[in-house]
Short mmCIF file of C-alpha atoms in Angstrom, two decimals:
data_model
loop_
_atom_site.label_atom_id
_atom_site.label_comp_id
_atom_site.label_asym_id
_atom_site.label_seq_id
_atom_site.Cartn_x
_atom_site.Cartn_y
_atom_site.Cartn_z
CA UNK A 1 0.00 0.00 0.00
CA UNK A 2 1.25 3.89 -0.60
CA UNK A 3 0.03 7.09 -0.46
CA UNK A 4 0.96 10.01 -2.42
CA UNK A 5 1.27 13.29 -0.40
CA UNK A 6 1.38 16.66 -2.20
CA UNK A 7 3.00 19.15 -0.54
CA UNK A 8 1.41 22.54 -2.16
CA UNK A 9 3.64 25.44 -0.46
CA UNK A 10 6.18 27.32 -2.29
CA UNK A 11 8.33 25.93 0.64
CA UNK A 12 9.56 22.63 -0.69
CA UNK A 13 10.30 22.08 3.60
CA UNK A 14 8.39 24.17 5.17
CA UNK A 15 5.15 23.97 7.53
CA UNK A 16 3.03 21.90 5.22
CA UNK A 17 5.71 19.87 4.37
CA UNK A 18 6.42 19.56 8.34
CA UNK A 19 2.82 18.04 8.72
CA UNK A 20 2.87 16.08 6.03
CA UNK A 21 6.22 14.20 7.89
CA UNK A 22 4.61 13.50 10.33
CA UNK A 23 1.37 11.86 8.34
CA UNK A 24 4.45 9.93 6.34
CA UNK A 25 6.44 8.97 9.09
CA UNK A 26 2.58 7.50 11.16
CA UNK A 27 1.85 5.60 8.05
CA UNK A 28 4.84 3.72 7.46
CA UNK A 29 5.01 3.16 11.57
CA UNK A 30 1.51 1.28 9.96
CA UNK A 31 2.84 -0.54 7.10
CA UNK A 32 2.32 1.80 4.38
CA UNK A 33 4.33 3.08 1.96
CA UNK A 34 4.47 6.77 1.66
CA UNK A 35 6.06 9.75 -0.86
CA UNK A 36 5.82 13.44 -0.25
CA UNK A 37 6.05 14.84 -3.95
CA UNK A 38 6.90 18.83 -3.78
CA UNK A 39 3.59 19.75 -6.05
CA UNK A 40 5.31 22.27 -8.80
CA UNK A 41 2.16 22.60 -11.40
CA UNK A 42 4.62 21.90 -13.89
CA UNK A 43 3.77 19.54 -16.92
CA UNK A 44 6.66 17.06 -15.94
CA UNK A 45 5.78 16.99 -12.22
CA UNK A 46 2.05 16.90 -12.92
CA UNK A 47 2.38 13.48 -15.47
CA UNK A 48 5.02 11.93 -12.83
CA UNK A 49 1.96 11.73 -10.62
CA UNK A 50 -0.29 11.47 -12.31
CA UNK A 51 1.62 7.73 -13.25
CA UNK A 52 2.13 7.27 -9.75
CA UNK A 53 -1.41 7.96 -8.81
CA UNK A 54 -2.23 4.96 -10.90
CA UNK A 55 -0.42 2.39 -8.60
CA UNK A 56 -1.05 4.26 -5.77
CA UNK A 57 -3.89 3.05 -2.66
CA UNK A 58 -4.23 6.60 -1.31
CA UNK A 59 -3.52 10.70 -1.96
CA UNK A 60 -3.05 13.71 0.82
CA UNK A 61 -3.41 17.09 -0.15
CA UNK A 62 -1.49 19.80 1.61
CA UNK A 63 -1.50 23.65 1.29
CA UNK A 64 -0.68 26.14 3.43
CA UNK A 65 -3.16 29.00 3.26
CA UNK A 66 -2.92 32.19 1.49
CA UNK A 67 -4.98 34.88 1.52
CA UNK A 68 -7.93 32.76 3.26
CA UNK A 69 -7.72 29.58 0.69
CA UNK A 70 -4.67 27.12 -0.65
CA UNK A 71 -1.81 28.34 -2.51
CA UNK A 72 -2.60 28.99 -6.14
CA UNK A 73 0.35 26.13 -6.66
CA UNK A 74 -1.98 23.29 -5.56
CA UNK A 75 -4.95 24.94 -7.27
CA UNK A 76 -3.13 25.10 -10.00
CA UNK A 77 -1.69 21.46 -9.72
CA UNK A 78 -5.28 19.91 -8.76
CA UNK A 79 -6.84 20.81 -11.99
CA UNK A 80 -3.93 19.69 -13.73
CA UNK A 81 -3.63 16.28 -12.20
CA UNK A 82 -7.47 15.93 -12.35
CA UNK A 83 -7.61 16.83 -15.87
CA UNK A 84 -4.30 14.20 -16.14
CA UNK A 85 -5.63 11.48 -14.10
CA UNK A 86 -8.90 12.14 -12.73
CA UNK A 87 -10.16 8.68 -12.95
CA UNK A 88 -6.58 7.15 -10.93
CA UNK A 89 -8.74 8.99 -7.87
CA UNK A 90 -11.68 7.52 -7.84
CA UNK A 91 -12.60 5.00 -5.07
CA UNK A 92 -9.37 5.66 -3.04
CA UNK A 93 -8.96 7.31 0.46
CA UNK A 94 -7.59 10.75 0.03
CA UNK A 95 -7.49 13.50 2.59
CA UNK A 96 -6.54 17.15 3.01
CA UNK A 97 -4.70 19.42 5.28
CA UNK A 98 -3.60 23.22 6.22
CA UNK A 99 -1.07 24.75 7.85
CA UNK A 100 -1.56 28.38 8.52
CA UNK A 101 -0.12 31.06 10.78
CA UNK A 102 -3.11 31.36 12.45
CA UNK A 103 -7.03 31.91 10.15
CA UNK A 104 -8.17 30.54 7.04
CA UNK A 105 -7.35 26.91 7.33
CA UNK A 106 -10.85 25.57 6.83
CA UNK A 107 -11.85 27.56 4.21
CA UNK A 108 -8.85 25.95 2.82
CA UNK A 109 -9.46 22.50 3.86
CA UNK A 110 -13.04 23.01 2.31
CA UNK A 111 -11.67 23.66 -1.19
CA UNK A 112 -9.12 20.86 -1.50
CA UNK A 113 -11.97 18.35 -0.13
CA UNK A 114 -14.07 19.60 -3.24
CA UNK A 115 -11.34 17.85 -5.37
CA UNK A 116 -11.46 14.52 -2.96
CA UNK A 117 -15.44 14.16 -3.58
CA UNK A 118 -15.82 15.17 -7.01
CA UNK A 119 -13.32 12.28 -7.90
CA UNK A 120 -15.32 10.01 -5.82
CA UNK A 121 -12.55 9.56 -3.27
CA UNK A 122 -13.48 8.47 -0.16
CA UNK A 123 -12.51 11.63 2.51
CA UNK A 124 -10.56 10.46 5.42
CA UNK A 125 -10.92 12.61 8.83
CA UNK A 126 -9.17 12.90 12.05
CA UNK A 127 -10.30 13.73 15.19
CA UNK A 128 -10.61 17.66 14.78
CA UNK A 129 -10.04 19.58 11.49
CA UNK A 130 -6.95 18.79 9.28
CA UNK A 131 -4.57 21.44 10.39
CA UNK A 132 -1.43 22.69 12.08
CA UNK A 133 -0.57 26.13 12.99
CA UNK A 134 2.47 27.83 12.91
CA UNK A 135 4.60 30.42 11.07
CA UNK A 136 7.62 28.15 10.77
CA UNK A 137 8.31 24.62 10.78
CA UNK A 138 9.68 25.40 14.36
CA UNK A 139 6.37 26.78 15.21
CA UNK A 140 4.44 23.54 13.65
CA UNK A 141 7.08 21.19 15.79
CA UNK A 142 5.11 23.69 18.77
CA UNK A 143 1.36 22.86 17.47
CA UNK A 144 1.07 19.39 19.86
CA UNK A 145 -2.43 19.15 19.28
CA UNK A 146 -2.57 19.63 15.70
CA UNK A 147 0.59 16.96 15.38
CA UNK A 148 -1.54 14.73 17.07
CA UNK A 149 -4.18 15.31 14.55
CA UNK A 150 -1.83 14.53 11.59
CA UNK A 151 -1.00 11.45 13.52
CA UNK A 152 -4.56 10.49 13.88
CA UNK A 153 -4.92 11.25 10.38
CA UNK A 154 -2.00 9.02 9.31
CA UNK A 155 -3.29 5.90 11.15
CA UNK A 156 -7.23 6.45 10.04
CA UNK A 157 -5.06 6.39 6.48
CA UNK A 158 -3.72 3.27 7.46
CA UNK A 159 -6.97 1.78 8.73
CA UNK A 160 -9.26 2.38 6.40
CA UNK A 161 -6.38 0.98 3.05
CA UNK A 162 -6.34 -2.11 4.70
CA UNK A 163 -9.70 -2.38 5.45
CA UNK A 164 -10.16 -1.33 1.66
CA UNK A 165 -7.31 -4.49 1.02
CA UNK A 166 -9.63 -6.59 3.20
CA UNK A 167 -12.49 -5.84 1.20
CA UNK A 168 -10.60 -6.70 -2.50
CA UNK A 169 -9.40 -9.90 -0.65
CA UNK A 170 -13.32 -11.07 0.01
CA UNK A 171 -14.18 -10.20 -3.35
CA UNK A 172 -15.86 -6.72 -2.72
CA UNK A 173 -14.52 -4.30 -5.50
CA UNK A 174 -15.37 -0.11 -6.14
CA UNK A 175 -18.20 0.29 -9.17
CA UNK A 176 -16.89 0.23 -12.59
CA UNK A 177 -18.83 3.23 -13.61
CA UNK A 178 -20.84 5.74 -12.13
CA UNK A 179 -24.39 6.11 -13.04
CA UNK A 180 -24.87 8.60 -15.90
CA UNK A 181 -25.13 11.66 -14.48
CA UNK A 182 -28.92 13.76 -15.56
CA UNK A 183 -28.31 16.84 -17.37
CA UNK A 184 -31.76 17.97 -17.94
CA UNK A 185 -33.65 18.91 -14.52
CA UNK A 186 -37.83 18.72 -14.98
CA UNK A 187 -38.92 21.81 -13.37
#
């Protein structure tokens, strides 16, 4: 099993990428694989995970927040990849998370779980919102409760892939398509 975590900030190690250790480092203490992948919107970063996405069991979104929302990077990046490998999502457990000095972060969580549902991913929680607070990684380090929510995050990960792998292993399998979707409303 692996997960794929995007790390959204223009900070290739900064606060987000400080949570999103700490989700990595919980999910392989749970026998699962995980990459952090510095989320550049370009082209060649975009297809490399796109490719990976297509092996991979599970995705985590990270951004820190700017100006009340995510970085335009994993905006950006998100309607690449979805555009690139939109149906790679579907079915899996994904989850997103927000650092932030201090407001904003679920206004930002809200918009990078829009990506998780309209790809049919199934949205994995922790016990309180997805976030850490902070101004520097040093700051984050600081945030014990919201390390202890990436840490709850990173084993719910864990939980619900192999109870996903149990599933496949009794025969249970996702849909193969979707229903067709109306597109004329009776009024």
């Amino acid at each position: 099993m692996k997960v794929i975590l995007l790390n959204g900030s223009r900070r290739e190690k900064g606060c987000t990428y400080t949570a999103l250790s700490v989700i990595s480092n919980t999910l392989k203490e749970n026998g699962v694989e995980a990459e952090i992948i510095h989320a550049v919107p370009t082209n060649d970063i975009v297809s490399s995970v796109a490719e990976k996405m297509q092996e991979a069991d599970g995705l985590i979104i990270g951004s820190p927040v700017y100006w009340a929302s995510p970085s335009g990077e994993i905006v950006t990046f998100m309607d690449k990849l979805s555009a690139a490998a939109g149906s790679y999502l579907a079915h899996k457990p994904g989850a997103a998370i927000a650092s932030a000095r201090r407001a904003g972060t679920t206004a930002t969580i809200d918009v990078l779980n829009k990506y998780l549902t309209y790809h049919q991913m199934i949205v994995v929680s922790s016990n309180y919102w997805n976030m850490v607070h902070g101004n520097t990684p040093d700051e984050v380090r600081q945030d014990k409760e919201g390390l202890q929510i990436m840490q709850v995050l990173g084993c719910n990960m864990a939980w619900i892939l192999k109870c996903i792998e149990a599933g496949k292993k009794s025969g249970i399998t996702a849909p193969k398509t979707a229903p067709k979707v109306m597109t004329n409303f009776i009024r």
